[in-house]
């Protein structure tokens, strides 16, 4: 047993003997580094930019939205043909498409006010404020963090919901 301790002690001493401090004369802390000299800078130029509104052809057309009455008719048509919705079937991750933009929506069964907790990632516009959702008959209502409605959806296929936001923009959820 003592031989074992002696061998371990010798190994430790030899390994520590290999560790020694080396210094390099070029990295001495007393050596001063000379600062860089300032370089001349050319003058700044200025000029007037052209009027961006002078040529309207450079801008895309304004997006069109459904008028309020057309949006209501579309919602009524979706409600008439909607499939039954079970809250438990809504839980999980959904791909959202609204106004040509795709993002993610997450729905849970955790209670939040009168609905359940939900949220979005990568969305823009009014969907960024989504905080909860609830099922009312065949309708799924998306709500903001204050509980105000953001949009209504109806089940149109096994893994698809379609509807409109409060601003009249079409919205669809799919897996």
PDB file of C-alpha atoms in Angstrom:
ATOM      1  CA  UNK A   1       0.000   0.000   0.000  1.00  0.00           C
ATOM      2  CA  UNK A   2       2.881   2.377   0.833  1.00  0.00           C
ATOM      3  CA  UNK A   3       4.448   1.602  -2.518  1.00  0.00           C
ATOM      4  CA  UNK A   4       1.251   2.702  -4.196  1.00  0.00           C
ATOM      5  CA  UNK A   5       1.211   6.013  -2.301  1.00  0.00           C
ATOM      6  CA  UNK A   6       4.864   6.578  -3.108  1.00  0.00           C
ATOM      7  CA  UNK A   7       4.230   5.924  -6.816  1.00  0.00           C
ATOM      8  CA  UNK A   8       1.283   8.346  -6.898  1.00  0.00           C
ATOM      9  CA  UNK A   9       3.268  11.000  -5.015  1.00  0.00           C
ATOM     10  CA  UNK A  10       6.192  10.598  -7.428  1.00  0.00           C
ATOM     11  CA  UNK A  11       3.850  10.907 -10.416  1.00  0.00           C
ATOM     12  CA  UNK A  12       2.370  14.123  -9.001  1.00  0.00           C
ATOM     13  CA  UNK A  13       5.816  15.602  -8.314  1.00  0.00           C
ATOM     14  CA  UNK A  14       7.034  14.746 -11.840  1.00  0.00           C
ATOM     15  CA  UNK A  15       3.937  16.188 -13.483  1.00  0.00           C
ATOM     16  CA  UNK A  16       4.276  19.405 -11.491  1.00  0.00           C
ATOM     17  CA  UNK A  17       7.972  19.598 -12.328  1.00  0.00           C
ATOM     18  CA  UNK A  18       7.014  19.823 -15.992  1.00  0.00           C
ATOM     19  CA  UNK A  19       4.944  22.929 -15.271  1.00  0.00           C
ATOM     20  CA  UNK A  20       7.158  25.960 -15.116  1.00  0.00           C
ATOM     21  CA  UNK A  21       6.649  29.525 -15.975  1.00  0.00           C
ATOM     22  CA  UNK A  22       8.277  30.786 -19.107  1.00  0.00           C
ATOM     23  CA  UNK A  23       8.520  34.425 -20.026  1.00  0.00           C
ATOM     24  CA  UNK A  24       9.099  36.018 -23.349  1.00  0.00           C
ATOM     25  CA  UNK A  25      11.032  39.221 -23.464  1.00  0.00           C
ATOM     26  CA  UNK A  26       8.797  40.617 -26.253  1.00  0.00           C
ATOM     27  CA  UNK A  27       5.739  40.488 -24.004  1.00  0.00           C
ATOM     28  CA  UNK A  28       7.239  42.272 -21.050  1.00  0.00           C
ATOM     29  CA  UNK A  29       4.686  44.432 -19.184  1.00  0.00           C
ATOM     30  CA  UNK A  30       7.200  47.290 -19.042  1.00  0.00           C
ATOM     31  CA  UNK A  31       7.356  47.560 -22.836  1.00  0.00           C
ATOM     32  CA  UNK A  32       5.274  50.442 -24.178  1.00  0.00           C
ATOM     33  CA  UNK A  33       3.227  50.100 -27.356  1.00  0.00           C
ATOM     34  CA  UNK A  34       3.409  53.100 -29.654  1.00  0.00           C
ATOM     35  CA  UNK A  35       0.015  54.532 -30.596  1.00  0.00           C
ATOM     36  CA  UNK A  36      -1.120  54.684 -34.224  1.00  0.00           C
ATOM     37  CA  UNK A  37      -0.904  58.009 -35.986  1.00  0.00           C
ATOM     38  CA  UNK A  38      -4.105  59.763 -37.007  1.00  0.00           C
ATOM     39  CA  UNK A  39      -5.021  59.429 -40.669  1.00  0.00           C
ATOM     40  CA  UNK A  40      -6.520  62.228 -42.775  1.00  0.00           C
ATOM     41  CA  UNK A  41     -10.244  61.906 -43.568  1.00  0.00           C
ATOM     42  CA  UNK A  42     -11.824  63.170 -46.768  1.00  0.00           C
ATOM     43  CA  UNK A  43     -14.611  65.732 -46.510  1.00  0.00           C
ATOM     44  CA  UNK A  44     -18.271  64.725 -46.294  1.00  0.00           C
ATOM     45  CA  UNK A  45     -20.407  65.399 -49.352  1.00  0.00           C
ATOM     46  CA  UNK A  46     -24.063  66.290 -49.293  1.00  0.00           C
ATOM     47  CA  UNK A  47     -26.756  66.650 -51.932  1.00  0.00           C
ATOM     48  CA  UNK A  48     -30.540  66.661 -52.176  1.00  0.00           C
ATOM     49  CA  UNK A  49     -32.215  63.249 -52.622  1.00  0.00           C
ATOM     50  CA  UNK A  50     -34.854  62.950 -55.340  1.00  0.00           C
ATOM     51  CA  UNK A  51     -38.531  63.154 -54.328  1.00  0.00           C
ATOM     52  CA  UNK A  52     -39.710  59.534 -53.796  1.00  0.00           C
ATOM     53  CA  UNK A  53     -43.339  60.419 -54.539  1.00  0.00           C
ATOM     54  CA  UNK A  54     -42.575  61.891 -57.972  1.00  0.00           C
ATOM     55  CA  UNK A  55     -42.566  58.435 -59.645  1.00  0.00           C
ATOM     56  CA  UNK A  56     -45.412  56.328 -58.220  1.00  0.00           C
ATOM     57  CA  UNK A  57     -44.555  53.363 -60.485  1.00  0.00           C
ATOM     58  CA  UNK A  58     -41.675  52.382 -58.189  1.00  0.00           C
ATOM     59  CA  UNK A  59     -44.112  51.437 -55.412  1.00  0.00           C
ATOM     60  CA  UNK A  60     -46.244  48.275 -55.332  1.00  0.00           C
ATOM     61  CA  UNK A  61     -50.009  48.528 -55.429  1.00  0.00           C
ATOM     62  CA  UNK A  62     -51.808  48.978 -52.136  1.00  0.00           C
ATOM     63  CA  UNK A  63     -53.083  45.637 -50.796  1.00  0.00           C
ATOM     64  CA  UNK A  64     -56.787  45.166 -51.195  1.00  0.00           C
ATOM     65  CA  UNK A  65     -58.925  44.087 -48.278  1.00  0.00           C
ATOM     66  CA  UNK A  66     -62.419  42.742 -48.298  1.00  0.00           C
ATOM     67  CA  UNK A  67     -65.069  45.344 -47.543  1.00  0.00           C
ATOM     68  CA  UNK A  68     -66.791  44.800 -44.209  1.00  0.00           C
ATOM     69  CA  UNK A  69     -69.991  43.436 -45.773  1.00  0.00           C
ATOM     70  CA  UNK A  70     -68.076  41.025 -48.061  1.00  0.00           C
ATOM     71  CA  UNK A  71     -66.028  39.863 -45.074  1.00  0.00           C
ATOM     72  CA  UNK A  72     -69.234  39.193 -43.130  1.00  0.00           C
ATOM     73  CA  UNK A  73     -70.704  37.234 -46.079  1.00  0.00           C
ATOM     74  CA  UNK A  74     -67.533  35.130 -46.331  1.00  0.00           C
ATOM     75  CA  UNK A  75     -67.621  34.436 -42.582  1.00  0.00           C
ATOM     76  CA  UNK A  76     -71.319  33.488 -42.765  1.00  0.00           C
ATOM     77  CA  UNK A  77     -70.610  31.076 -45.640  1.00  0.00           C
ATOM     78  CA  UNK A  78     -67.731  29.465 -43.706  1.00  0.00           C
ATOM     79  CA  UNK A  79     -69.899  29.144 -40.583  1.00  0.00           C
ATOM     80  CA  UNK A  80     -72.642  27.355 -42.559  1.00  0.00           C
ATOM     81  CA  UNK A  81     -70.255  24.703 -43.932  1.00  0.00           C
ATOM     82  CA  UNK A  82     -67.916  24.443 -40.915  1.00  0.00           C
ATOM     83  CA  UNK A  83     -67.024  21.088 -39.375  1.00  0.00           C
ATOM     84  CA  UNK A  84     -67.362  20.371 -35.643  1.00  0.00           C
ATOM     85  CA  UNK A  85     -64.456  21.567 -33.484  1.00  0.00           C
ATOM     86  CA  UNK A  86     -63.117  19.869 -30.350  1.00  0.00           C
ATOM     87  CA  UNK A  87     -60.923  22.031 -28.160  1.00  0.00           C
ATOM     88  CA  UNK A  88     -58.519  19.147 -27.451  1.00  0.00           C
ATOM     89  CA  UNK A  89     -57.927  18.720 -31.201  1.00  0.00           C
ATOM     90  CA  UNK A  90     -56.693  22.311 -31.476  1.00  0.00           C
ATOM     91  CA  UNK A  91     -53.812  21.940 -29.012  1.00  0.00           C
ATOM     92  CA  UNK A  92     -50.291  22.138 -30.427  1.00  0.00           C
ATOM     93  CA  UNK A  93     -48.356  23.892 -33.165  1.00  0.00           C
ATOM     94  CA  UNK A  94     -50.070  25.377 -36.252  1.00  0.00           C
ATOM     95  CA  UNK A  95     -48.760  27.113 -39.373  1.00  0.00           C
ATOM     96  CA  UNK A  96     -50.581  30.406 -39.892  1.00  0.00           C
ATOM     97  CA  UNK A  97     -50.979  32.144 -43.236  1.00  0.00           C
ATOM     98  CA  UNK A  98     -52.383  35.641 -43.340  1.00  0.00           C
ATOM     99  CA  UNK A  99     -51.880  38.212 -46.086  1.00  0.00           C
ATOM    100  CA  UNK A 100     -49.256  35.957 -47.705  1.00  0.00           C
ATOM    101  CA  UNK A 101     -47.118  35.830 -44.544  1.00  0.00           C
ATOM    102  CA  UNK A 102     -46.494  32.498 -42.819  1.00  0.00           C
ATOM    103  CA  UNK A 103     -45.758  32.166 -39.099  1.00  0.00           C
ATOM    104  CA  UNK A 104     -46.326  29.783 -36.165  1.00  0.00           C
ATOM    105  CA  UNK A 105     -49.144  29.612 -33.623  1.00  0.00           C
ATOM    106  CA  UNK A 106     -49.082  27.572 -30.411  1.00  0.00           C
ATOM    107  CA  UNK A 107     -52.312  26.632 -28.641  1.00  0.00           C
ATOM    108  CA  UNK A 108     -52.499  25.109 -25.143  1.00  0.00           C
ATOM    109  CA  UNK A 109     -55.240  24.064 -22.726  1.00  0.00           C
ATOM    110  CA  UNK A 110     -53.855  26.275 -19.934  1.00  0.00           C
ATOM    111  CA  UNK A 111     -56.668  28.552 -18.725  1.00  0.00           C
ATOM    112  CA  UNK A 112     -56.243  32.263 -19.344  1.00  0.00           C
ATOM    113  CA  UNK A 113     -59.290  34.372 -18.567  1.00  0.00           C
ATOM    114  CA  UNK A 114     -62.305  32.992 -20.416  1.00  0.00           C
ATOM    115  CA  UNK A 115     -60.121  31.111 -22.934  1.00  0.00           C
ATOM    116  CA  UNK A 116     -56.946  29.106 -23.147  1.00  0.00           C
ATOM    117  CA  UNK A 117     -53.395  30.357 -23.506  1.00  0.00           C
ATOM    118  CA  UNK A 118     -51.981  30.710 -27.010  1.00  0.00           C
ATOM    119  CA  UNK A 119     -49.347  32.686 -28.834  1.00  0.00           C
ATOM    120  CA  UNK A 120     -47.557  33.308 -32.098  1.00  0.00           C
ATOM    121  CA  UNK A 121     -43.953  33.397 -33.300  1.00  0.00           C
ATOM    122  CA  UNK A 122     -42.753  35.172 -36.415  1.00  0.00           C
ATOM    123  CA  UNK A 123     -46.143  36.751 -37.140  1.00  0.00           C
ATOM    124  CA  UNK A 124     -46.735  40.377 -38.031  1.00  0.00           C
ATOM    125  CA  UNK A 125     -49.611  42.779 -37.599  1.00  0.00           C
ATOM    126  CA  UNK A 126     -52.420  42.138 -35.169  1.00  0.00           C
ATOM    127  CA  UNK A 127     -51.492  38.465 -34.626  1.00  0.00           C
ATOM    128  CA  UNK A 128     -48.400  39.541 -32.664  1.00  0.00           C
ATOM    129  CA  UNK A 129     -50.734  40.482 -29.803  1.00  0.00           C
ATOM    130  CA  UNK A 130     -52.462  37.086 -29.610  1.00  0.00           C
ATOM    131  CA  UNK A 131     -52.626  35.766 -26.059  1.00  0.00           C
ATOM    132  CA  UNK A 132     -55.585  33.377 -25.884  1.00  0.00           C
ATOM    133  CA  UNK A 133     -58.185  31.435 -27.854  1.00  0.00           C
ATOM    134  CA  UNK A 134     -61.488  29.682 -27.267  1.00  0.00           C
ATOM    135  CA  UNK A 135     -63.981  27.467 -29.050  1.00  0.00           C
ATOM    136  CA  UNK A 136     -67.592  28.672 -29.324  1.00  0.00           C
ATOM    137  CA  UNK A 137     -69.701  26.090 -31.165  1.00  0.00           C
ATOM    138  CA  UNK A 138     -68.070  25.591 -34.584  1.00  0.00           C
ATOM    139  CA  UNK A 139     -66.098  28.836 -34.277  1.00  0.00           C
ATOM    140  CA  UNK A 140     -62.560  29.299 -32.936  1.00  0.00           C
ATOM    141  CA  UNK A 141     -61.987  32.804 -31.651  1.00  0.00           C
ATOM    142  CA  UNK A 142     -58.477  34.240 -31.369  1.00  0.00           C
ATOM    143  CA  UNK A 143     -58.036  36.945 -28.714  1.00  0.00           C
ATOM    144  CA  UNK A 144     -55.374  39.478 -27.798  1.00  0.00           C
ATOM    145  CA  UNK A 145     -53.723  39.648 -24.370  1.00  0.00           C
ATOM    146  CA  UNK A 146     -56.546  41.862 -23.085  1.00  0.00           C
ATOM    147  CA  UNK A 147     -59.248  39.383 -24.174  1.00  0.00           C
ATOM    148  CA  UNK A 148     -60.426  41.376 -27.208  1.00  0.00           C
ATOM    149  CA  UNK A 149     -61.251  39.328 -30.348  1.00  0.00           C
ATOM    150  CA  UNK A 150     -58.585  39.278 -33.085  1.00  0.00           C
ATOM    151  CA  UNK A 151     -60.230  36.907 -35.535  1.00  0.00           C
ATOM    152  CA  UNK A 152     -62.602  34.033 -36.107  1.00  0.00           C
ATOM    153  CA  UNK A 153     -61.823  30.658 -37.679  1.00  0.00           C
ATOM    154  CA  UNK A 154     -63.911  27.713 -38.852  1.00  0.00           C
ATOM    155  CA  UNK A 155     -62.798  24.124 -39.446  1.00  0.00           C
ATOM    156  CA  UNK A 156     -62.771  23.452 -43.196  1.00  0.00           C
ATOM    157  CA  UNK A 157     -60.796  20.173 -43.200  1.00  0.00           C
ATOM    158  CA  UNK A 158     -59.303  17.724 -40.682  1.00  0.00           C
ATOM    159  CA  UNK A 159     -56.140  19.799 -40.239  1.00  0.00           C
ATOM    160  CA  UNK A 160     -57.221  23.185 -41.608  1.00  0.00           C
ATOM    161  CA  UNK A 161     -59.089  26.218 -40.270  1.00  0.00           C
ATOM    162  CA  UNK A 162     -60.028  29.296 -42.309  1.00  0.00           C
ATOM    163  CA  UNK A 163     -61.467  32.637 -41.301  1.00  0.00           C
ATOM    164  CA  UNK A 164     -60.807  36.351 -41.100  1.00  0.00           C
ATOM    165  CA  UNK A 165     -59.132  38.740 -38.726  1.00  0.00           C
ATOM    166  CA  UNK A 166     -61.069  41.692 -37.299  1.00  0.00           C
ATOM    167  CA  UNK A 167     -59.478  43.901 -39.944  1.00  0.00           C
ATOM    168  CA  UNK A 168     -60.956  41.668 -42.674  1.00  0.00           C
ATOM    169  CA  UNK A 169     -57.729  39.887 -43.674  1.00  0.00           C
ATOM    170  CA  UNK A 170     -58.111  36.186 -44.535  1.00  0.00           C
ATOM    171  CA  UNK A 171     -56.346  33.828 -42.133  1.00  0.00           C
ATOM    172  CA  UNK A 172     -55.779  30.081 -42.249  1.00  0.00           C
ATOM    173  CA  UNK A 173     -54.289  27.551 -39.841  1.00  0.00           C
ATOM    174  CA  UNK A 174     -52.899  24.223 -40.997  1.00  0.00           C
ATOM    175  CA  UNK A 175     -50.651  21.428 -39.740  1.00  0.00           C
TER     176      UNK A 175
END
